Coordinates of C-alpha atoms in Angstrom, one line a residue:
M1 CA 160.2 115.6 176.5
L2 CA 161.8 118.6 174.8
L3 CA 163.1 116.3 172.0
F4 CA 159.6 114.9 171.3
A5 CA 158.2 118.4 171.3
L6 CA 160.6 119.5 168.6
L7 CA 160.2 116.4 166.4
P8 CA 156.8 117.3 164.9
L9 CA 158.1 120.7 164.0
S10 CA 160.9 119.4 161.9
V11 CA 158.6 116.9 160.1
W12 CA 155.8 119.2 159.4
A13 CA 157.9 122.3 158.7
A14 CA 156.6 124.4 155.8
P15 CA 158.3 123.6 152.4
K16 CA 161.1 125.9 151.1
L17 CA 159.9 128.6 148.6
T18 CA 162.1 130.0 145.9
Q19 CA 160.8 132.7 143.6
E20 CA 162.2 133.2 140.1
S21 CA 161.4 135.8 137.5
V22 CA 161.2 134.8 133.8
F23 CA 160.5 137.0 130.8
V24 CA 158.1 136.1 128.0
G25 CA 160.1 134.2 125.4
Q26 CA 163.1 133.6 127.7
V27 CA 164.7 130.2 127.8
Y28 CA 164.6 128.8 131.3
Q29 CA 166.8 125.9 132.5
K30 CA 167.4 124.5 136.0
E31 CA 169.2 121.2 136.7
L32 CA 167.7 119.1 139.5
D33 CA 168.7 115.8 141.2
S34 CA 168.5 112.7 139.1
E35 CA 165.8 111.1 141.4
A36 CA 163.7 114.2 142.0
T37 CA 160.1 114.4 141.0
V38 CA 158.5 117.6 139.6
S39 CA 154.8 118.5 139.4
G40 CA 152.5 121.5 139.5
Q41 CA 150.8 122.8 142.6
S42 CA 149.4 120.1 144.8
G43 CA 150.6 117.4 142.4
A44 CA 149.0 118.8 139.3
A45 CA 150.6 118.8 135.9
L46 CA 153.4 121.2 135.1
P47 CA 152.5 124.5 133.4
N48 CA 152.3 124.2 129.6
W49 CA 155.5 126.2 129.0
L50 CA 157.6 123.8 131.2
I51 CA 159.0 120.3 130.7
F52 CA 161.3 118.1 132.7
R53 CA 163.7 116.0 130.7
N54 CA 167.3 114.8 131.3
N55 CA 167.1 116.0 134.9
I56 CA 166.6 119.5 133.7
L57 CA 163.5 121.6 134.3
Q58 CA 163.3 123.8 131.3
G59 CA 160.8 125.8 129.2
I60 CA 159.9 129.0 127.4
P61 CA 156.9 131.0 128.6
T62 CA 154.6 132.6 126.1
E63 CA 152.5 135.8 126.2
N64 CA 149.6 133.6 127.5
D65 CA 151.7 132.5 130.5
I66 CA 152.1 136.0 132.0
G67 CA 151.5 135.7 135.8
T68 CA 152.5 133.3 138.7
H69 CA 153.1 129.6 138.4
L70 CA 154.0 127.2 141.3
V71 CA 156.1 124.1 140.8
E72 CA 156.8 121.5 143.5
V73 CA 160.1 119.6 143.6
K74 CA 160.5 116.5 145.8
S75 CA 163.4 114.2 146.4
A76 CA 163.0 110.5 146.0
S77 CA 162.9 109.9 149.8
G78 CA 160.4 112.8 150.2
S79 CA 162.6 114.4 152.9
D80 CA 163.6 117.3 150.6
F81 CA 160.6 119.3 149.4
H82 CA 160.6 122.8 148.0
T83 CA 158.4 125.0 145.8
L84 CA 159.5 127.1 142.9
K85 CA 157.4 130.2 142.3
F86 CA 157.8 131.5 138.8
V87 CA 156.7 135.1 137.9
V88 CA 156.3 135.5 134.2
K89 CA 156.4 139.0 132.9
E90 CA 157.1 141.0 129.8
D91 CA 160.5 142.4 128.9
T92 CA 159.6 146.1 128.3
E93 CA 163.1 147.5 128.1
N94 CA 164.6 148.4 124.8
P95 CA 167.9 146.6 124.4
C96 CA 169.6 149.7 122.8
G97 CA 168.0 152.2 125.1
T98 CA 167.0 155.4 123.2
E99 CA 168.5 154.1 119.9
D100 CA 166.9 151.8 117.4
T101 CA 167.6 148.1 117.8
F102 CA 168.3 145.7 115.0
W103 CA 167.1 142.1 115.6
L104 CA 167.7 138.9 113.6
E105 CA 164.6 136.6 113.5
A106 CA 164.8 133.0 112.6
I107 CA 161.4 132.2 111.3
Y108 CA 159.6 128.8 111.7
S109 CA 156.4 127.9 109.8
N110 CA 155.5 125.0 112.1
D111 CA 154.8 125.2 115.9
E112 CA 154.4 121.9 117.8
G113 CA 154.7 123.4 121.3
T114 CA 157.3 124.0 124.0
Q115 CA 159.6 121.1 123.1
M116 CA 160.0 122.3 119.4
R117 CA 160.6 125.9 120.5
L118 CA 163.2 124.7 123.0
D119 CA 165.0 122.6 120.4
A120 CA 165.1 125.6 118.0
A121 CA 166.5 127.9 120.6
I122 CA 169.1 125.4 121.8
E123 CA 170.2 124.9 118.2
I124 CA 170.7 128.6 117.6
G125 CA 172.3 128.8 121.0
Q126 CA 175.3 127.0 119.6
F127 CA 176.2 130.3 117.8
Q128 CA 174.6 132.9 120.1
P129 CA 174.5 133.1 123.9
L130 CA 171.3 131.3 125.0
E131 CA 170.4 134.0 127.5
T132 CA 170.2 136.6 124.8
L133 CA 167.6 134.7 122.7
R134 CA 163.9 135.2 122.8
V135 CA 161.3 132.9 121.3
Y136 CA 158.0 134.7 120.4
S137 CA 154.9 133.7 118.5
A138 CA 154.6 135.5 115.2
N139 CA 151.8 137.7 116.4
Y140 CA 153.3 138.7 119.7
S141 CA 156.7 139.5 118.2
R142 CA 155.0 142.4 116.4
K143 CA 152.7 143.3 119.3
F144 CA 155.3 144.3 121.9
R145 CA 157.7 145.9 119.4
N146 CA 157.3 148.6 116.9
V147 CA 159.5 147.4 114.1
E148 CA 160.0 147.6 110.4
L149 CA 161.5 145.1 108.0
V150 CA 165.0 145.8 106.8
M151 CA 165.6 142.7 104.8
A152 CA 163.3 139.8 103.7
D153 CA 159.8 139.0 104.8
A154 CA 158.2 135.8 106.0
E155 CA 155.1 134.0 104.6
D156 CA 152.7 132.7 107.3
P157 CA 155.2 132.4 110.2
K158 CA 154.3 130.5 113.4
F159 CA 157.1 131.5 115.8
A160 CA 160.5 133.2 115.7
V161 CA 163.7 133.0 117.6
I162 CA 165.0 136.6 117.8
W163 CA 168.1 138.3 119.2
K164 CA 169.8 141.7 119.1
V165 CA 172.6 142.1 116.6
A166 CA 173.3 145.9 116.5
C167 CA 172.3 149.3 117.8
N168 CA 171.5 151.9 115.1
D169 CA 174.1 150.4 112.8
V170 CA 172.7 148.8 109.6
D171 CA 176.1 147.7 108.3
A172 CA 176.9 145.8 111.4
A173 CA 173.4 144.3 111.4
T174 CA 173.7 143.1 107.8
D175 CA 177.2 141.7 108.4
A176 CA 175.8 139.7 111.4
M177 CA 173.0 138.4 109.2
D178 CA 175.4 137.3 106.4
A179 CA 177.6 135.6 109.0
F180 CA 174.7 133.7 110.4
I181 CA 173.3 132.7 107.1
T182 CA 176.5 130.9 106.3
E183 CA 175.9 128.4 109.1
D184 CA 174.5 125.2 107.7
E185 CA 173.8 123.5 111.0
V186 CA 170.7 125.6 111.9
D187 CA 167.4 124.3 110.5
Y188 CA 165.1 127.3 110.1
E189 CA 162.7 128.4 107.4
Q190 CA 163.9 131.9 106.8
I191 CA 165.9 134.7 108.4
V192 CA 164.6 138.2 108.8
L193 CA 166.3 141.5 109.8
T194 CA 164.1 144.0 111.7
K195 CA 164.6 147.4 113.1
G196 CA 162.7 149.2 115.9
R197 CA 162.1 149.5 119.6
V198 CA 160.2 147.7 122.3
I199 CA 156.8 149.3 123.2
P200 CA 156.8 150.0 127.0
G201 CA 153.9 148.9 129.2
T202 CA 152.4 146.2 126.9
S203 CA 149.5 144.5 128.8
K204 CA 148.6 140.9 128.9
I205 CA 145.2 141.6 127.2
E206 CA 147.0 143.2 124.3
A207 CA 149.5 140.4 124.1
T208 CA 146.9 137.7 124.1
T209 CA 144.8 139.3 121.4
V210 CA 145.2 136.7 118.6
V211 CA 145.2 137.6 114.9
S212 CA 144.4 134.8 112.6
T213 CA 147.6 133.4 111.1
T214 CA 145.8 132.5 107.9
T215 CA 145.5 136.2 107.1
K216 CA 148.4 137.3 104.9
R217 CA 150.3 140.1 106.6
T218 CA 151.4 143.1 104.6
T219 CA 154.4 144.9 105.9
R220 CA 155.3 148.5 105.0
G221 CA 158.8 149.7 104.6
L222 CA 160.4 153.1 105.1
Y223 CA 158.7 154.5 102.0
G224 CA 155.0 154.1 102.7
N225 CA 153.5 151.2 100.8
D226 CA 156.8 150.4 99.0
A227 CA 157.8 147.0 100.5
R228 CA 161.4 146.1 100.8
P229 CA 162.8 143.4 98.4
V230 CA 163.2 140.0 100.0
R231 CA 165.6 137.1 99.5
L232 CA 163.9 133.9 98.2
N233 CA 166.8 131.5 97.8
P234 CA 170.4 131.3 98.8
M235 CA 173.3 132.0 96.4
P236 CA 175.2 128.9 95.1
T237 CA 178.9 128.2 95.8
Y238 CA 181.1 128.8 92.8
K239 CA 184.4 127.2 91.7
C240 CA 187.2 128.9 89.8
T241 CA 190.8 128.4 88.8
K242 CA 193.6 130.8 89.7
G243 CA 194.5 133.0 86.7
Q244 CA 191.7 131.8 84.5
L245 CA 188.6 133.7 83.4
C246 CA 185.6 132.8 85.7
E247 CA 182.0 133.8 84.8
M248 CA 179.4 132.8 87.4
L249 CA 175.7 133.1 86.5
I250 CA 173.4 134.7 89.0
P251 CA 170.1 132.7 89.5
E252 CA 167.1 134.8 88.7
D253 CA 165.0 133.6 91.7
I254 CA 167.4 134.9 94.4
F255 CA 165.5 138.1 95.1
R256 CA 162.0 139.4 94.7
D257 CA 160.5 142.9 95.1
Q258 CA 156.7 143.5 95.2
E259 CA 156.9 146.6 93.1
D260 CA 160.1 146.2 91.0
G261 CA 160.0 142.5 90.2
S262 CA 162.7 139.8 90.1
T263 CA 166.4 139.8 90.7
F264 CA 167.6 141.5 87.5
N265 CA 165.0 144.3 87.9
L266 CA 166.8 145.4 91.1
R267 CA 170.1 147.3 91.3
L268 CA 172.8 144.7 92.0
S269 CA 176.3 145.0 93.5
I270 CA 178.8 142.8 95.2
S271 CA 181.1 143.5 98.1
S272 CA 183.9 141.4 99.7
L273 CA 183.4 140.0 103.2
D274 CA 187.1 139.3 103.6
S275 CA 188.7 142.5 104.8
N276 CA 192.3 141.3 104.0
A277 CA 191.5 140.0 100.5
K278 CA 191.7 141.9 97.3
Q279 CA 188.5 141.8 95.2
Y280 CA 189.2 140.2 91.9
F281 CA 185.5 139.9 90.8
A282 CA 182.9 142.3 89.7
L283 CA 179.3 142.2 88.3
G284 CA 179.0 141.5 84.6
D285 CA 175.9 141.0 82.5
R286 CA 173.7 138.8 84.8
N287 CA 176.9 137.2 86.1
I288 CA 179.9 137.7 88.3
T289 CA 183.1 137.9 86.3
G290 CA 186.7 138.1 87.2
I291 CA 190.2 136.5 87.3
S292 CA 191.5 135.7 90.7
M293 CA 195.3 135.9 91.1
K294 CA 195.1 134.1 94.5
S295 CA 193.9 130.7 95.4
G296 CA 191.7 129.9 98.4
E297 CA 188.2 130.5 99.7
F298 CA 186.7 134.0 99.3
N299 CA 183.4 135.2 100.8
F300 CA 181.2 137.9 99.1
R301 CA 177.8 139.4 99.5
L302 CA 175.4 140.1 96.6
E303 CA 173.3 143.2 97.3
A304 CA 170.0 144.1 95.7
R305 CA 168.4 147.5 96.0
D306 CA 165.0 148.7 94.8
K307 CA 164.2 152.1 93.4
N308 CA 164.0 153.6 96.9
D309 CA 167.4 152.2 97.8
Q310 CA 166.0 149.5 100.1
M311 CA 168.5 146.7 100.3
V312 CA 168.5 142.9 100.7
T313 CA 171.6 140.8 100.6
A314 CA 172.7 137.2 99.9
P315 CA 176.1 135.9 100.9
F316 CA 178.0 133.5 98.6
T317 CA 181.4 131.8 98.5
I318 CA 184.0 131.4 95.6
N319 CA 186.5 128.6 95.9
V320 CA 189.6 129.4 93.8
Y321 CA 191.8 126.4 93.0
I322 CA 195.5 126.5 92.0
S323 CA 196.6 126.9 88.4
P324 CA 197.6 123.9 86.3
K325 CA 201.3 123.4 85.6
T326 CA 203.0 124.7 82.5
N327 CA 206.3 124.4 80.6
H328 CA 206.2 127.7 78.8
L329 CA 205.5 131.4 79.5
V330 CA 204.5 134.3 77.2
D331 CA 205.4 137.9 78.1
L332 CA 203.5 140.7 76.5
E333 CA 204.8 144.2 77.2
M334 CA 202.0 146.7 76.7
D335 CA 201.5 150.5 76.8
K336 CA 198.9 150.3 79.6
P337 CA 199.2 151.6 83.2
I338 CA 199.4 148.9 85.8
K339 CA 196.8 150.8 88.0
E340 CA 194.1 150.1 85.4
F341 CA 194.5 146.4 86.1
E342 CA 194.5 147.0 89.8
S343 CA 191.5 149.3 90.0
D344 CA 189.1 147.4 87.7
P345 CA 188.6 143.7 88.3
L346 CA 187.1 143.3 84.8
E347 CA 190.2 144.7 83.0
S348 CA 192.0 141.4 83.1
A349 CA 188.9 139.6 81.9
R350 CA 188.7 142.0 78.9
F351 CA 192.4 141.3 78.1
I352 CA 191.8 137.5 78.1
K353 CA 188.8 138.0 75.7
R354 CA 190.9 140.1 73.3
L355 CA 193.7 137.6 73.5
S356 CA 191.3 134.8 72.6
D357 CA 190.0 136.7 69.6
A358 CA 193.5 137.4 68.4
L359 CA 194.7 133.8 68.6
G360 CA 191.3 132.2 67.7
A361 CA 190.9 130.2 70.9
P362 CA 188.3 130.1 73.7
P363 CA 189.1 132.2 76.8
S364 CA 189.4 129.1 78.9
T365 CA 192.5 128.3 76.9
F366 CA 194.7 130.9 78.6
T367 CA 195.9 131.3 82.2
I368 CA 197.3 134.6 83.4
R369 CA 200.4 133.8 85.5
E370 CA 201.4 137.4 86.6
I371 CA 200.5 141.0 86.0
K372 CA 203.3 143.4 86.9
Q373 CA 204.5 146.9 86.2
G374 CA 206.8 147.5 83.2
V375 CA 209.8 149.9 83.0
N376 CA 207.5 152.7 84.3
P377 CA 204.0 153.0 85.8
N378 CA 202.5 153.6 82.4
K379 CA 203.5 150.2 81.1
S380 CA 202.6 146.7 82.2
V381 CA 203.7 143.2 81.5
V382 CA 201.2 140.3 81.4
T383 CA 202.6 136.8 81.6
W384 CA 200.3 134.0 80.5
S385 CA 200.4 130.4 79.2
N386 CA 198.3 128.2 76.9
N387 CA 196.4 125.5 78.6
S388 CA 195.9 123.5 75.4
L389 CA 199.7 122.7 75.4
T390 CA 200.2 119.8 77.8
A391 CA 202.8 120.1 80.5
E392 CA 203.3 116.4 80.7
R393 CA 205.8 116.6 77.8
C394 CA 207.7 119.4 76.1
N395 CA 206.2 120.1 72.7
E396 CA 208.6 122.7 71.4
D397 CA 207.2 122.7 67.9
A398 CA 203.8 123.7 69.3
I399 CA 205.4 126.4 71.5
M400 CA 207.3 127.7 68.5
E401 CA 204.1 127.7 66.4
L402 CA 202.4 129.8 69.1
K403 CA 205.4 132.2 69.1
N404 CA 205.4 132.6 65.3
R405 CA 201.8 133.7 65.4
M406 CA 202.8 136.7 67.5
V407 CA 206.4 137.6 66.3
T408 CA 208.3 137.4 63.0
K409 CA 210.8 134.6 62.5
Q410 CA 213.8 136.7 61.4
K411 CA 214.1 139.7 63.7
E412 CA 211.5 138.5 66.2
R413 CA 209.4 141.7 66.0
T414 CA 205.8 141.7 67.1
K415 CA 203.6 141.2 64.1
T416 CA 201.4 144.0 63.1
E417 CA 198.3 141.8 62.6
F418 CA 198.7 140.5 66.2
I419 CA 198.9 144.1 67.6
K420 CA 195.8 145.1 65.7
A421 CA 193.9 142.0 66.8
I422 CA 194.7 142.7 70.5
G423 CA 193.5 146.3 70.0
P424 CA 194.7 149.7 71.1
Q425 CA 193.3 149.2 74.6
F426 CA 196.1 146.7 75.1
Y427 CA 198.7 148.0 72.7
V428 CA 201.5 145.3 72.6
R429 CA 205.1 146.6 72.3
K430 CA 206.9 143.3 72.5
A431 CA 206.0 139.7 72.7
S432 CA 208.4 137.0 73.9
T433 CA 208.3 133.3 75.0
R434 CA 210.2 131.5 77.7
L435 CA 210.7 127.8 78.4
T436 CA 210.1 126.4 81.9
G437 CA 209.3 123.2 83.7
N438 CA 210.3 120.0 81.8
C439 CA 211.0 122.1 78.6
L440 CA 213.8 123.9 80.5
K441 CA 215.3 120.7 81.7
E442 CA 215.4 119.1 78.3
S443 CA 217.0 122.2 76.8
E444 CA 219.7 122.1 79.5
M445 CA 220.3 118.4 78.8
E446 CA 220.8 119.1 75.1
T447 CA 223.2 121.9 75.8
T448 CA 225.2 119.7 78.0
Q449 CA 225.5 117.0 75.3
I450 CA 226.7 119.5 72.7
V451 CA 229.5 121.0 74.8
P452 CA 232.5 118.5 75.0
V453 CA 233.5 117.6 78.5
A454 CA 237.3 117.8 79.0
S455 CA 239.1 115.4 81.3
E456 CA 240.3 116.9 84.6
P457 CA 244.1 117.5 84.5
S458 CA 246.3 116.0 87.2
S459 CA 248.1 118.0 89.8
A460 CA 251.5 117.3 88.2
G461 CA 250.4 118.5 84.8
I462 CA 249.1 121.7 86.4
G463 CA 252.5 122.3 88.0
N464 CA 254.5 121.8 84.7
T465 CA 252.1 124.1 82.8
N466 CA 252.7 126.9 85.3
W467 CA 256.5 126.6 85.1
M468 CA 256.4 126.7 81.3
L469 CA 254.1 129.7 81.4
V470 CA 256.6 131.6 83.6
L471 CA 259.6 130.8 81.3
I472 CA 257.7 131.9 78.2
I473 CA 256.9 135.3 79.9
L474 CA 260.5 135.8 80.9
G475 CA 261.8 135.0 77.4
C476 CA 259.4 137.5 75.9
L477 CA 260.5 140.2 78.3
L478 CA 264.2 139.6 77.5
L479 CA 263.5 139.7 73.7
L480 CA 261.6 143.0 74.2
I481 CA 264.5 144.6 76.1
C482 CA 267.0 143.6 73.4
L483 CA 264.8 145.1 70.6
I484 CA 264.6 148.4 72.5
L485 CA 268.4 148.6 72.9
I486 CA 269.1 147.8 69.3
I487 CA 266.6 150.5 68.1
C488 CA 268.1 153.1 70.4
S489 CA 271.7 152.4 69.2
I490 CA 270.6 152.7 65.5
R491 CA 268.9 156.0 66.1
G492 CA 272.0 157.4 68.0
K493 CA 274.4 156.7 65.1
G494 CA 272.1 158.3 62.5
K495 CA 272.0 161.7 64.3
K496 CA 274.0 164.6 62.7
K497 CA 276.3 166.8 64.9
I498 CA 275.1 170.4 65.1
P499 CA 277.9 172.8 64.1
S500 CA 279.0 175.1 66.9
E501 CA 281.1 177.5 64.8
Y502 CA 280.1 180.6 62.8
M503 CA 278.9 180.2 59.3
T504 CA 281.3 183.1 58.2
K505 CA 284.4 181.5 59.6
G506 CA 287.4 182.5 57.5
S507 CA 285.8 185.6 56.0
P508 CA 287.6 189.0 56.4
V509 CA 286.2 191.5 58.8
V510 CA 285.8 195.1 57.7
F511 CA 285.6 197.8 60.3
P512 CA 283.0 200.6 59.9
E513 CA 285.6 203.3 59.3
E514 CA 287.0 201.4 56.4
V515 CA 283.7 201.3 54.5
D516 CA 282.6 203.9 52.0
E517 CA 279.1 204.7 52.7
D518 CA 278.4 205.6 49.0
N519 CA 279.5 202.3 47.8
G520 CA 277.0 199.5 48.1
D521 CA 279.3 196.7 47.2
H522 CA 280.0 195.9 50.8
A523 CA 276.4 194.8 51.6
G524 CA 277.3 191.1 51.7
T525 CA 280.6 191.7 53.5
P526 CA 280.7 191.1 57.3
M527 CA 281.6 194.1 59.3
L528 CA 281.4 195.5 62.7
T529 CA 278.8 198.1 63.7
R530 CA 279.7 201.5 64.8
E531 CA 278.5 200.8 68.4
E532 CA 278.7 197.2 69.4
R533 CA 276.0 196.4 72.0
P534 CA 275.0 192.9 73.2
P535 CA 271.5 191.8 72.4
L536 CA 268.9 192.5 75.1
K537 CA 267.9 188.9 75.2
V538 CA 269.8 186.1 73.7
S539 CA 267.6 183.2 72.7
T540 CA 269.2 180.0 71.5
T541 CA 265.9 178.8 70.1
E542 CA 265.6 181.6 67.5
N543 CA 269.1 181.0 66.0
P544 CA 271.2 178.3 67.5
L545 CA 274.2 179.3 65.3
Y546 CA 274.4 182.9 66.5
K547 CA 277.4 183.9 68.7
P548 CA 278.1 187.4 69.9
P549 CA 281.2 189.1 68.3
P550 CA 284.5 189.5 70.3
P551 CA 285.1 192.8 72.1
L552 CA 286.9 195.6 70.4
T553 CA 290.6 196.1 71.3
A554 CA 292.1 199.5 72.1
A555 CA 294.4 199.4 69.1
S556 CA 291.5 199.5 66.7
P557 CA 291.3 203.0 65.1
R558 CA 288.0 204.8 65.6
I559 CA 286.5 207.5 63.6
P560 CA 284.9 210.3 65.5
A561 CA 281.2 210.3 65.7
G562 CA 280.9 213.5 63.8
S563 CA 282.9 212.5 60.7
A564 CA 280.8 211.3 57.9
H565 CA 283.4 210.5 55.2
I566 CA 286.7 208.6 55.0
S567 CA 289.7 210.6 53.8
A568 CA 290.9 209.8 50.4
A569 CA 294.5 209.5 51.6
Q570 CA 293.6 206.6 53.8
K571 CA 295.3 203.4 52.8
M572 CA 293.0 200.6 51.8
P573 CA 293.7 197.3 53.5
P574 CA 295.5 194.7 51.5
P575 CA 293.4 192.1 49.6
Y576 CA 292.4 189.1 51.5
V577 CA 294.3 186.0 50.6
P578 CA 292.7 182.8 51.9
P579 CA 295.1 180.5 53.7

């Protein structure tokens, strides 16, 4: 009995109730069983903002759906039955709190209902988290937010998919906008960048107040009635070659400003989006000009500002392909600091134009291969080649003709007319050419043919040659020793013997007391002094023939020191008779 009493309670138990909150514009998705059936309350149709496809209950509520909605979900057997209670409300919290929020808005000019809005949100959800997206009608997106346009404006929009990209950071916002624009898989009409805050406490009545979409909306910028410039069309993709002058025209219909006019009435500039890439391009006269010394894909952004410095951007890409092959190189050493080439992207373009004027050829004829510093930072060397000379074969006559237009034939000095044609801005000190590629190979082959190739000697021949070389060296040494001995012997015989005797040997010696002081005839006669004293210092170098006199004997008569004259009775010595 108890079992039968409980059975009706299990069969007629109240269905399960699940409450879920959904914000206006939020993408809602819930996967159900494959055989489940979904309907509105008491089997009615689903609310307008919900659809059931691929076993997924999904939808996007609008501002007209604020309130409560009941959805019944039943299993195929009917045993599982529950009710989903949706509470749709406005999202009144500012994403960036007390700071201004930057939103990106993908604008669509056609609105075919919930399914189209879902498809648009899911498509953008490939690049942005789906839960961060909001899909609003054009009128409501301006009702619950107090925003101003930062970039671009839309003509007659129907709905927009919006998401936050930055908080009070315009640079980060514009970078996010440029990155999203490069995605080609998203099919939207236009992209808009807005800045502002959510208005708290927006009511349903205010939200459902409809403004006719046929009325053209005028948006004010930061400077009163001065509207911001808008981007009308995307920039094209450009193709260039490494080392060659590239001039890319800017279409006139890229931007439009209500007060200032078309693109070229605005202040234009470009900036690189690749942080690790050097910028080789700059704005020229209605074009983008430069010479890239690297190959690859480079991303840039063209910026346009009006007189009040309100900006709009358009990203673009430059694909730089590798340089063609060459078989010659020309080096120009110039009095120009290398930093001028590095700081100004247009400087290399000016050089190519001056070179083309000097040689009378179009700028596309030349390819810069390298720009490097010279002997000091105030000098630079530019290496280039001529594209009109084919690299398939070596045409040395054409290369020599090119060289002769720059340097003289005899002393290979840089021609004055070539220096003047290049101009003082790129004053050329020296011009020289080099062969490379197939020209270098042919030159090596010719050199190899001119030089005779000697046969390789055998090992026995090498041994005999070494022994002969040793014998020749020994013979030369013996001959040299013999010559030295002969010369020394000849010089020894020719020397004269230095006499070791006195020069006055055999002459009579006169003593002092035997000399008459009044008679001067004895001046040339050797005699002894009154007081014989040895010299203080005997030097053989002054007079090698000098020898001191022998000592006086005791038998020698001496005259007293006080006597001044010799007595007359003194006997004179006998005359000297030589032996």
